[in-house]
N, C-alpha and C. Protein backbone atom coordinates (compact mmCIF):
# COMPACT_ATOMS: atom_id res chain seq x y z
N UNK A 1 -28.95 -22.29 -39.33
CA UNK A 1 -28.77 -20.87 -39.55
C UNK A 1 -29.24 -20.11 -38.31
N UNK A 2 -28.24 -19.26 -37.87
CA UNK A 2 -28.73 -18.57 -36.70
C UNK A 2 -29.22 -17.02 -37.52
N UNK A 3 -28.24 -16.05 -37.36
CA UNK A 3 -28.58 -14.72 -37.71
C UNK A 3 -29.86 -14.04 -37.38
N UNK A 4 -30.49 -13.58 -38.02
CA UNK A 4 -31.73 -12.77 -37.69
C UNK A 4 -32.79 -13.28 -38.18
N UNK A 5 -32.73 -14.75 -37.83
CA UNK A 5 -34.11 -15.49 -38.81
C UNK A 5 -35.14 -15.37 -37.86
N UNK A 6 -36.82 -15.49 -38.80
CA UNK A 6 -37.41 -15.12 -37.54
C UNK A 6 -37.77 -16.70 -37.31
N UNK A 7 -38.62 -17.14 -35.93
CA UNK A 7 -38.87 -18.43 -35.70
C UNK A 7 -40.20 -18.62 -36.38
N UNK A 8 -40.31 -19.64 -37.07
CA UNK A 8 -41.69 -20.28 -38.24
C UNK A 8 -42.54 -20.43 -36.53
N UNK A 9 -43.82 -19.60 -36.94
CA UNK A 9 -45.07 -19.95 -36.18
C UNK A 9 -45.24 -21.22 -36.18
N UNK A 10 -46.59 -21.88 -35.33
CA UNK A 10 -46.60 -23.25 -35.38
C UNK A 10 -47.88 -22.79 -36.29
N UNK A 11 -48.69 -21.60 -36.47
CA UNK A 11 -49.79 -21.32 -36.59
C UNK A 11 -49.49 -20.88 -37.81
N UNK A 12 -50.49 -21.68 -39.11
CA UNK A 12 -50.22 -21.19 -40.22
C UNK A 12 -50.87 -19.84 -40.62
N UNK A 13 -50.52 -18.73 -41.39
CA UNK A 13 -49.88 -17.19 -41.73
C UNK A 13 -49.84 -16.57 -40.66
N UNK A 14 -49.37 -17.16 -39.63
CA UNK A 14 -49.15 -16.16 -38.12
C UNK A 14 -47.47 -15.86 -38.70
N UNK A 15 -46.97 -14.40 -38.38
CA UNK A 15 -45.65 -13.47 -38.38
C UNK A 15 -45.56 -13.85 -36.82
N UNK A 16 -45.88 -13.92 -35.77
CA UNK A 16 -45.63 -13.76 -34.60
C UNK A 16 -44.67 -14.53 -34.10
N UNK A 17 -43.78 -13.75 -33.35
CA UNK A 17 -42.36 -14.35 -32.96
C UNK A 17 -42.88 -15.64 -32.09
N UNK A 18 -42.87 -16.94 -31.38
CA UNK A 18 -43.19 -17.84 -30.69
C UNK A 18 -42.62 -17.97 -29.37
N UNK A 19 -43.34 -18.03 -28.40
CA UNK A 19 -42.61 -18.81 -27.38
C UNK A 19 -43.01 -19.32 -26.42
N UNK A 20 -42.36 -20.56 -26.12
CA UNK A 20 -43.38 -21.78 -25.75
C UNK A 20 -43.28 -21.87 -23.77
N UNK A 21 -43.98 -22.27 -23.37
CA UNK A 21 -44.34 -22.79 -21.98
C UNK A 21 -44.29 -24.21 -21.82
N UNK A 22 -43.45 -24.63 -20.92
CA UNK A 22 -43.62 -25.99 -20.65
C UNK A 22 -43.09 -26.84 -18.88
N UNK A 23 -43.69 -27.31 -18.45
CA UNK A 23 -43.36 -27.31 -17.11
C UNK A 23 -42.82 -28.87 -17.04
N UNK A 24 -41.79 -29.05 -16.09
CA UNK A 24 -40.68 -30.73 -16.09
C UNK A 24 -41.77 -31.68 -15.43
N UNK A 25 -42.52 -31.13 -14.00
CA UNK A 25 -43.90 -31.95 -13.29
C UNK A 25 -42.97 -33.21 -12.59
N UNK A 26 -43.45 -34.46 -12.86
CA UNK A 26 -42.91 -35.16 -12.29
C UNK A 26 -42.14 -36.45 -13.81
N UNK A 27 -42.52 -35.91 -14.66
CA UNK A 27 -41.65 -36.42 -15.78
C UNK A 27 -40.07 -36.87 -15.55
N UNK A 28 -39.89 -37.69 -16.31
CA UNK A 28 -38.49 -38.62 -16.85
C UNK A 28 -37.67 -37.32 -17.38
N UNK A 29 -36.42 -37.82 -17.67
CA UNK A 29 -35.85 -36.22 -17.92
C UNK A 29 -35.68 -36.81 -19.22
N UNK A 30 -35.88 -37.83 -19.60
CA UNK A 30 -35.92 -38.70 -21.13
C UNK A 30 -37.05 -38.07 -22.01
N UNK A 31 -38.54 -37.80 -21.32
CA UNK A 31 -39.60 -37.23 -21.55
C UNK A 31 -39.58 -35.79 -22.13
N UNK A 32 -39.01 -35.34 -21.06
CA UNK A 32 -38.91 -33.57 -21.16
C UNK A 32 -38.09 -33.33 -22.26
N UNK A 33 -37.24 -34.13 -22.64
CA UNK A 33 -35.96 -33.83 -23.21
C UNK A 33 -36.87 -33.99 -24.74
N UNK A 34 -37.46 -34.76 -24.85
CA UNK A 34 -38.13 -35.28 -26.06
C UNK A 34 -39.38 -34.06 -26.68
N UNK A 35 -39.82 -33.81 -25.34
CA UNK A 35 -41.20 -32.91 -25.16
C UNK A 35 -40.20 -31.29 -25.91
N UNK A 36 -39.25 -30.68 -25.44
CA UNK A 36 -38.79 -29.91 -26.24
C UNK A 36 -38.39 -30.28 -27.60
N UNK A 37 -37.62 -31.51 -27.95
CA UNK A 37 -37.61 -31.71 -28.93
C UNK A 37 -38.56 -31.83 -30.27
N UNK A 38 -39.91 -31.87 -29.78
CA UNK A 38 -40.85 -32.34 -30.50
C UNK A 38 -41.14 -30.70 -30.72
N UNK A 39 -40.76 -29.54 -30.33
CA UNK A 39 -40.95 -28.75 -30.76
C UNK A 39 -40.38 -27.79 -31.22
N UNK A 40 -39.06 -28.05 -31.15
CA UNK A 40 -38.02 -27.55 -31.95
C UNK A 40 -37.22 -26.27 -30.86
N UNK A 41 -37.35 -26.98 -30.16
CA UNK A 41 -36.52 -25.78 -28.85
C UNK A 41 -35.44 -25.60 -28.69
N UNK A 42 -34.37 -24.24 -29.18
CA UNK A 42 -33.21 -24.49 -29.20
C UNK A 42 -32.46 -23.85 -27.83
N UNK A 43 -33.32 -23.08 -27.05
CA UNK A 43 -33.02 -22.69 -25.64
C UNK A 43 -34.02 -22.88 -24.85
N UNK A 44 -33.39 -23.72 -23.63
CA UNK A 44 -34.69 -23.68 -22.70
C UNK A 44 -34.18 -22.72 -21.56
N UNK A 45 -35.22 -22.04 -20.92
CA UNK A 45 -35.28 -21.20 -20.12
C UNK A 45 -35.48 -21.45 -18.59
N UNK A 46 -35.19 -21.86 -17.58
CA UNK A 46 -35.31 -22.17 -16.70
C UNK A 46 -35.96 -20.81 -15.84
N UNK A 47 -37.65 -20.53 -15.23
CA UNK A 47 -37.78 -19.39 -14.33
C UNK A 47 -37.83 -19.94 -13.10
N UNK A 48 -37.44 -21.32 -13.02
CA UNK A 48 -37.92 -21.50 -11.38
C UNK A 48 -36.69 -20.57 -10.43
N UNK A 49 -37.35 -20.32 -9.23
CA UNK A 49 -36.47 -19.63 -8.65
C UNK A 49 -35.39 -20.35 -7.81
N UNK A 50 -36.39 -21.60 -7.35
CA UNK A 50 -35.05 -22.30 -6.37
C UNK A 50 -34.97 -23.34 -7.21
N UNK A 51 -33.84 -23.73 -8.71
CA UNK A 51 -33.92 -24.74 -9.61
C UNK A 51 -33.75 -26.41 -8.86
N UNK A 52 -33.97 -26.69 -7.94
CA UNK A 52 -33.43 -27.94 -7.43
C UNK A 52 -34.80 -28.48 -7.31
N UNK A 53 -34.31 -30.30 -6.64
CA UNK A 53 -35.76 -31.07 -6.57
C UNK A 53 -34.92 -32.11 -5.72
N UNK A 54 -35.56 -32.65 -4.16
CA UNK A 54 -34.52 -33.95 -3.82
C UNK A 54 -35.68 -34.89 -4.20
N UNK A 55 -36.74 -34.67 -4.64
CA UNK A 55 -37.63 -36.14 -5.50
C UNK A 55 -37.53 -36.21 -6.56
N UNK A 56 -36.92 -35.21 -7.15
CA UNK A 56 -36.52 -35.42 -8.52
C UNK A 56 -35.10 -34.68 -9.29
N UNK A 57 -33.98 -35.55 -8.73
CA UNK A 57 -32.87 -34.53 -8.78
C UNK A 57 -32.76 -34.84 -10.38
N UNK A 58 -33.10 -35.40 -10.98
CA UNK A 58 -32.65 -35.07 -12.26
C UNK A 58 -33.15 -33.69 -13.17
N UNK A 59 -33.74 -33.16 -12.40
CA UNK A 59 -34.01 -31.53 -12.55
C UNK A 59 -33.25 -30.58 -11.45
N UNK A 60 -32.51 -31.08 -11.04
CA UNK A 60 -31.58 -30.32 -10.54
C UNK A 60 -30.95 -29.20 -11.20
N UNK A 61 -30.66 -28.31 -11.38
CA UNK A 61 -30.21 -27.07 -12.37
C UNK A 61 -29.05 -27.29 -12.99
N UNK A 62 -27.89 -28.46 -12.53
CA UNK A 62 -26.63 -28.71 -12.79
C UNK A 62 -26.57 -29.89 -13.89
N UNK A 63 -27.67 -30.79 -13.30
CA UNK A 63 -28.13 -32.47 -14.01
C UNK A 63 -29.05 -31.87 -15.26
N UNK A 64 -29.83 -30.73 -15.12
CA UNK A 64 -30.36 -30.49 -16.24
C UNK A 64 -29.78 -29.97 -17.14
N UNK A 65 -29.05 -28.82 -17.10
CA UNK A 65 -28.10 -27.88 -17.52
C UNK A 65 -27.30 -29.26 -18.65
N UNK A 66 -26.41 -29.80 -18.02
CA UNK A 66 -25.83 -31.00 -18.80
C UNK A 66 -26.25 -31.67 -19.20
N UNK A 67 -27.87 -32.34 -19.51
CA UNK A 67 -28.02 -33.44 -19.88
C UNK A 67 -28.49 -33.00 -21.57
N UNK A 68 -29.54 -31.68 -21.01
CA UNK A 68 -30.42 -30.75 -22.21
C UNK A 68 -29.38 -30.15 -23.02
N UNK A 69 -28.22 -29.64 -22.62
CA UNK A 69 -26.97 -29.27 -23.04
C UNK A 69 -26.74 -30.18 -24.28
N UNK A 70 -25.82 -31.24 -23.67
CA UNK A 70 -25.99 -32.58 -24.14
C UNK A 70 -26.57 -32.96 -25.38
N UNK A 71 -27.80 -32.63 -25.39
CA UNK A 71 -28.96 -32.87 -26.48
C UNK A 71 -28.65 -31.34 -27.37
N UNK A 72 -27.99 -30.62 -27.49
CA UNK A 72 -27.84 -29.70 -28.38
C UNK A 72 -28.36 -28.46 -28.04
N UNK A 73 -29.57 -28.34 -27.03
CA UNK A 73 -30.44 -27.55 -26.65
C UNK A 73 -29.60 -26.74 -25.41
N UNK A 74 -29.63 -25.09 -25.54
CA UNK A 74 -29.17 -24.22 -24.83
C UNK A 74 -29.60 -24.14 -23.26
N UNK A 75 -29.23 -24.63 -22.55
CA UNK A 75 -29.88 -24.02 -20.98
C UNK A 75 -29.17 -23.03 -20.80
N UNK A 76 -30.45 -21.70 -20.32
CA UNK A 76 -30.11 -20.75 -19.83
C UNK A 76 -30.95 -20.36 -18.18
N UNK A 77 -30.39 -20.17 -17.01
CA UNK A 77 -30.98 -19.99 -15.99
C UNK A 77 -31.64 -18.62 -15.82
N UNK A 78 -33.16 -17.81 -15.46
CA UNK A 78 -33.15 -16.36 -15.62
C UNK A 78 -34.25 -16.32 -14.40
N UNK A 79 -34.15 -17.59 -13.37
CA UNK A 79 -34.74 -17.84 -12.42
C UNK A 79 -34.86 -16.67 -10.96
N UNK A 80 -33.15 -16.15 -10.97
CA UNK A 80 -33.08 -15.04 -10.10
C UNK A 80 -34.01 -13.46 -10.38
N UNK A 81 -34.02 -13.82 -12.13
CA UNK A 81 -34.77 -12.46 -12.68
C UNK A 81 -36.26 -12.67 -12.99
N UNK A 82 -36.76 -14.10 -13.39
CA UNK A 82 -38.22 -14.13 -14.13
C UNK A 82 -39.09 -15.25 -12.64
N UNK A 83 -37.98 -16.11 -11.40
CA UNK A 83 -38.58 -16.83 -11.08
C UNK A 83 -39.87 -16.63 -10.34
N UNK A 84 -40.43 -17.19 -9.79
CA UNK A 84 -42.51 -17.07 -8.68
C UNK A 84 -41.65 -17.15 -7.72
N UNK A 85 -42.41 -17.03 -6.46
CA UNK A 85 -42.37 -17.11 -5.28
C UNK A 85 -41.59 -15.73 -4.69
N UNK A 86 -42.61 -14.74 -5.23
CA UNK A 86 -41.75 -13.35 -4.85
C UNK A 86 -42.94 -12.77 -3.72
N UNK A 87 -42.17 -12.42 -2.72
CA UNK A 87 -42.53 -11.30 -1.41
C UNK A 87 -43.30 -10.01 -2.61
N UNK A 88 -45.18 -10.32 -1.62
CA UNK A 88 -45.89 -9.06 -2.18
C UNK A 88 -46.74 -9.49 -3.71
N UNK A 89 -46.38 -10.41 -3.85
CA UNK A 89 -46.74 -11.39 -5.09
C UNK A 89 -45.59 -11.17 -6.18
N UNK A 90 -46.11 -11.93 -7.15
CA UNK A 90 -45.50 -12.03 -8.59
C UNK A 90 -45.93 -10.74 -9.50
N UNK A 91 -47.54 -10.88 -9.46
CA UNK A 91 -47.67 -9.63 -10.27
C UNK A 91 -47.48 -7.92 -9.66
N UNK A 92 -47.21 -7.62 -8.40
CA UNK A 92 -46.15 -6.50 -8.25
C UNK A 92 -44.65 -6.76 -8.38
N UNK A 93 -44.36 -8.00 -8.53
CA UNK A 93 -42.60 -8.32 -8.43
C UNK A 93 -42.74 -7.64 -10.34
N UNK A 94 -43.85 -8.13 -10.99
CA UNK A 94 -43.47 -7.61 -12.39
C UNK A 94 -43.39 -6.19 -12.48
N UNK A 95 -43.39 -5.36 -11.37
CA UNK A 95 -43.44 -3.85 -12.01
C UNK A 95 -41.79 -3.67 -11.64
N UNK A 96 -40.94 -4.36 -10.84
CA UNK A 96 -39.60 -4.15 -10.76
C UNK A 96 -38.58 -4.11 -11.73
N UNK A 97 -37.41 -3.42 -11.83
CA UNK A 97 -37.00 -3.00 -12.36
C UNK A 97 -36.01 -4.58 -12.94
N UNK A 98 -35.45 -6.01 -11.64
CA UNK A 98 -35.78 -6.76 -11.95
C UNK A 98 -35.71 -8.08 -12.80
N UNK A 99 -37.43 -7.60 -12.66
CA UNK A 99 -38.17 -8.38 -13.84
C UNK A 99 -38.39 -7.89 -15.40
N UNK A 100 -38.20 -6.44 -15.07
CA UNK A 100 -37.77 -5.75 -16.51
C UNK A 100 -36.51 -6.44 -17.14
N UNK A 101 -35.68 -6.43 -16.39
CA UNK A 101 -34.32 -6.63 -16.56
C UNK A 101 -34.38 -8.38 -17.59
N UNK A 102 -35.02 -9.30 -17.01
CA UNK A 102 -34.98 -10.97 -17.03
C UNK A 102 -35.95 -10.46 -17.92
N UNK A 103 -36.85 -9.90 -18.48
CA UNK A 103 -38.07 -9.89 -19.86
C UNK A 103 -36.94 -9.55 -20.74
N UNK A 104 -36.34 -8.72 -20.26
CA UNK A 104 -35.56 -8.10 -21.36
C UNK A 104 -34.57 -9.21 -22.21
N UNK A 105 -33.89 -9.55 -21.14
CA UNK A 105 -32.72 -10.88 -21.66
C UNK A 105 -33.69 -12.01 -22.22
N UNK A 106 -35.17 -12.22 -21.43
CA UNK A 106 -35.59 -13.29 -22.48
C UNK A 106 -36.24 -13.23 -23.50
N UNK A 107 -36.56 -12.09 -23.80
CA UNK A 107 -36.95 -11.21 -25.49
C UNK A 107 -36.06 -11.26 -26.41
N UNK A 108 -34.51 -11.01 -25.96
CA UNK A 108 -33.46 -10.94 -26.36
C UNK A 108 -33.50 -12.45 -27.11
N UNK A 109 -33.11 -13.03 -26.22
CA UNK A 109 -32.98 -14.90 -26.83
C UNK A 109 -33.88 -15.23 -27.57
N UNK A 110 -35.43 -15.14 -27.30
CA UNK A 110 -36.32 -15.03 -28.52
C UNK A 110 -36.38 -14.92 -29.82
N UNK A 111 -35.66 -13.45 -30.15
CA UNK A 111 -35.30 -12.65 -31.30
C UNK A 111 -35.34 -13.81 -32.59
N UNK A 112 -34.18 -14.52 -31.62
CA UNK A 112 -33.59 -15.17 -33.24
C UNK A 112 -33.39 -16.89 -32.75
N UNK A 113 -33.99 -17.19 -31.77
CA UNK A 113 -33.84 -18.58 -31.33
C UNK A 113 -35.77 -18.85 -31.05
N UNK A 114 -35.68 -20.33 -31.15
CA UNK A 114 -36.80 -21.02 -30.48
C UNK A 114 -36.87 -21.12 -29.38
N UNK A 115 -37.67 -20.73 -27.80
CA UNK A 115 -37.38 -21.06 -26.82
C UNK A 115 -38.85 -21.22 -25.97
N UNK A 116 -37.85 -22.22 -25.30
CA UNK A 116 -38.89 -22.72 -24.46
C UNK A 116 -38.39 -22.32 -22.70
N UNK A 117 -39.57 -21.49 -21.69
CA UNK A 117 -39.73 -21.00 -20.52
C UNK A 117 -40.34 -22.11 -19.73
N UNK A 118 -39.21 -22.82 -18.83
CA UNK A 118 -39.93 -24.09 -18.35
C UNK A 118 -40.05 -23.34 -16.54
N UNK A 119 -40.67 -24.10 -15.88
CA UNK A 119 -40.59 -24.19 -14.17
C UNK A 119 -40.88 -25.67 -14.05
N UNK A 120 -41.25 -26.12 -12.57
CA UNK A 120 -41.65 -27.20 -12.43
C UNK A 120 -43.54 -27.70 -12.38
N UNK A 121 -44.00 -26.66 -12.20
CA UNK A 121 -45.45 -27.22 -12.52
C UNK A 121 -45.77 -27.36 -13.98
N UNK A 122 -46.56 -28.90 -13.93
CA UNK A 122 -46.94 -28.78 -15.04
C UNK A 122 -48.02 -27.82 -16.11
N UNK A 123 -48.69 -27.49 -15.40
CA UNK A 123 -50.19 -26.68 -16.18
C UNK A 123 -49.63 -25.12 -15.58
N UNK A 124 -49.57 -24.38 -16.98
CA UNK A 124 -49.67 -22.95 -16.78
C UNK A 124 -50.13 -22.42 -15.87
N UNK A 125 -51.14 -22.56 -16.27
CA UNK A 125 -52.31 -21.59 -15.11
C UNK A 125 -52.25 -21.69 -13.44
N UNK A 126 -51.32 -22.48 -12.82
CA UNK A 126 -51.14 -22.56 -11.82
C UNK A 126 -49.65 -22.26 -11.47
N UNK A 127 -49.04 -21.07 -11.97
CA UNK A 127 -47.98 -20.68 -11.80
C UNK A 127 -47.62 -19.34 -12.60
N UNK A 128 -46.79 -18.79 -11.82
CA UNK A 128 -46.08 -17.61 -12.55
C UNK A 128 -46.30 -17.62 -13.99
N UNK A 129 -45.91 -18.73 -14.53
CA UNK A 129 -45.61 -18.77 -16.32
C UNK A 129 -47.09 -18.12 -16.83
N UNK A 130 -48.70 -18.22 -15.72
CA UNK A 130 -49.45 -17.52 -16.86
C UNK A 130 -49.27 -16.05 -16.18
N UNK A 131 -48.61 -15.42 -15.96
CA UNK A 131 -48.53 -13.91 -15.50
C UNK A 131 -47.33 -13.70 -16.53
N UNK A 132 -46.55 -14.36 -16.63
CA UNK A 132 -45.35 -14.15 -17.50
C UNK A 132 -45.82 -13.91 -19.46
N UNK A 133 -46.78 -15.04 -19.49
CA UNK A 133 -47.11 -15.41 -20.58
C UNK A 133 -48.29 -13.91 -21.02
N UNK A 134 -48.91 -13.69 -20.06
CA UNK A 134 -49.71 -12.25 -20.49
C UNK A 134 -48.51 -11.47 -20.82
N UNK A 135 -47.57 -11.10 -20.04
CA UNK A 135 -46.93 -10.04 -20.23
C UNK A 135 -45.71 -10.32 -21.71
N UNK A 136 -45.87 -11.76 -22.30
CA UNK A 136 -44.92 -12.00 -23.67
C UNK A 136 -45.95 -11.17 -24.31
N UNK A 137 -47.22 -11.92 -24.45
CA UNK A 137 -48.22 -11.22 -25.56
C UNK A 137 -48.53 -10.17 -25.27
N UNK A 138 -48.58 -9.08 -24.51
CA UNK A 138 -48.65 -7.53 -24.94
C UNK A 138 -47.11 -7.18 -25.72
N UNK A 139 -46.06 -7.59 -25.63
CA UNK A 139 -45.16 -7.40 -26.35
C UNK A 139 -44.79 -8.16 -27.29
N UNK A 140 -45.90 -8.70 -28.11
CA UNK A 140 -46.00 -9.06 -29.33
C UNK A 140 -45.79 -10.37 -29.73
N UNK A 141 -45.66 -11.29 -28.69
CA UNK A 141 -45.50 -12.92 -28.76
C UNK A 141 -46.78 -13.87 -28.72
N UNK A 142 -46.56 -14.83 -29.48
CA UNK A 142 -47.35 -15.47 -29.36
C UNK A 142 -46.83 -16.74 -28.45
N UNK A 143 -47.65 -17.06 -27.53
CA UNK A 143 -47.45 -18.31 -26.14
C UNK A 143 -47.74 -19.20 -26.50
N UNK A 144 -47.40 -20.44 -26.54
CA UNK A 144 -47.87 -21.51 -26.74
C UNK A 144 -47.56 -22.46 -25.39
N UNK A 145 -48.84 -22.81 -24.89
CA UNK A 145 -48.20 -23.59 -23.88
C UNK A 145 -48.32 -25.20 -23.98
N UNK A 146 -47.31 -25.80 -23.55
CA UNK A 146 -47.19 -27.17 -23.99
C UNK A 146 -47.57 -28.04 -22.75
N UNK A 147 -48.52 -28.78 -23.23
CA UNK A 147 -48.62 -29.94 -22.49
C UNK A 147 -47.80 -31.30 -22.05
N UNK A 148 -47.94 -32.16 -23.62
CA UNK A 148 -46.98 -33.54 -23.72
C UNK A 148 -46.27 -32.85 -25.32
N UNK A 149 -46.05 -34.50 -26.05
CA UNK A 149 -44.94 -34.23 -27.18
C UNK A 149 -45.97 -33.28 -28.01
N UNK A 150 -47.59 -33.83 -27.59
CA UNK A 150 -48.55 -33.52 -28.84
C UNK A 150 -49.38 -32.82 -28.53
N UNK A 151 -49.64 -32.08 -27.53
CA UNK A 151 -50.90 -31.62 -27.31
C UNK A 151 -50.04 -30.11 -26.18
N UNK A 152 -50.77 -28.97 -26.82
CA UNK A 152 -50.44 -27.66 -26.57
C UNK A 152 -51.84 -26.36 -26.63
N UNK A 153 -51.68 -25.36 -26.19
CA UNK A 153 -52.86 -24.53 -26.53
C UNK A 153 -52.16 -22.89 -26.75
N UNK A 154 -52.64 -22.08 -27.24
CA UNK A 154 -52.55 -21.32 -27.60
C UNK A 154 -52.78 -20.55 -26.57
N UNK A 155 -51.71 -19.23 -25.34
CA UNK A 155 -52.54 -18.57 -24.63
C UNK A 155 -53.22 -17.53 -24.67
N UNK A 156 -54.40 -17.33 -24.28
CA UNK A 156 -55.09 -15.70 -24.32
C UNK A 156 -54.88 -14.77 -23.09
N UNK A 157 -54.25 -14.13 -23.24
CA UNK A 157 -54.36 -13.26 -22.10
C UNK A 157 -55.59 -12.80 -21.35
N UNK A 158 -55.32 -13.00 -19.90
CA UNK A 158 -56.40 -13.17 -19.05
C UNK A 158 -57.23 -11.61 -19.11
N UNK A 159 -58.27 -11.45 -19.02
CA UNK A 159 -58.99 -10.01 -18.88
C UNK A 159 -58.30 -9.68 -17.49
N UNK A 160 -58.28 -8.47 -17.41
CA UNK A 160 -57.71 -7.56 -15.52
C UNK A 160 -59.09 -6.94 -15.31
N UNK A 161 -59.19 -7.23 -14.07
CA UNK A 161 -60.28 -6.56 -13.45
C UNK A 161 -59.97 -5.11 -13.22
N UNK A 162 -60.70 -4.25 -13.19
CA UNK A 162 -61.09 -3.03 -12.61
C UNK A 162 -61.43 -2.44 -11.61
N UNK A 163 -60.12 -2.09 -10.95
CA UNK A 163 -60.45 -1.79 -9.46
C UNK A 163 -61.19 -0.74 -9.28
């Protein structure tokens, strides 16, 4: 059922819409493929900005696109709009109009799908995805970031200092 269902928390009496974090690293694409599956991901999100790898072309944006495809699961690319490696940093690239633009389309997909926001590092916190992931949860998401098939954490948004 698609329509306007909302997505079941992983967190029992949590209402909060979900959406998950998960990075490819140097994983099997057999792995990754499984690692969404184990959590019920029906779109994955690609933010890297330059989607390719020549040590690991099976994350190539074309090889992934088809394989995750393949497996039933939606690839969508929003790398030009949500990807890191932005001139001036990431967290002024988020005040652009943009990155408004790529929150917007991936709020959109949210709504009424399960999705998972991958790049290539594995651990959050060392990439865009935890600047991304603050800015799901002020707009009402709950993050979950994924490790392997079994092991995930819940994110808190980081305190901002006070200039």
């Amino acid at each position: 059922m698609r329509g306007k269902r909302r997505v079941q928390s992983i967190f029992e009496g949590e209402d909060k819409p979900t959406i998950y974090t998960v990075g490819h690293s140097t994983r099997s694409l057999e792995e990754f493929i499984r690692i969404l599956q184990a959590f019920g991901v029906e779109v994955a999100i690609d933010v890297r900005r330059f989607p390719g790898s020549r040590k690991y072309p099976h994350f190539s944006r074309e090889t992934l696109a088809s394989k995750i495809e393949g497996e039933g699961i939606r690839y969508v690319w929003l790398g030009d709009l949500l990807g890191g490696y932005r001139e001036g940093g990431y967290q002024a690239y988020m005040e652009t109009e943009a990155f408004k633009k790529g929150l917007e389309k991936l709020v959109k997909l949210a709504e009424n799908r399960r999705v998972a926001v991958f790049c290539s590092e594995a651990l959050w916190f060392r990439c865009h995805r935890r600047f991304l992931a603050d800015k799901l949860v002020e707009k009402g998401f709950q993050v979950v970031h994924i490790y392997d098939e079994k092991r995930w954490s819940l994110h808190k948004p980081r305190k901002r200092r006070k200039r």
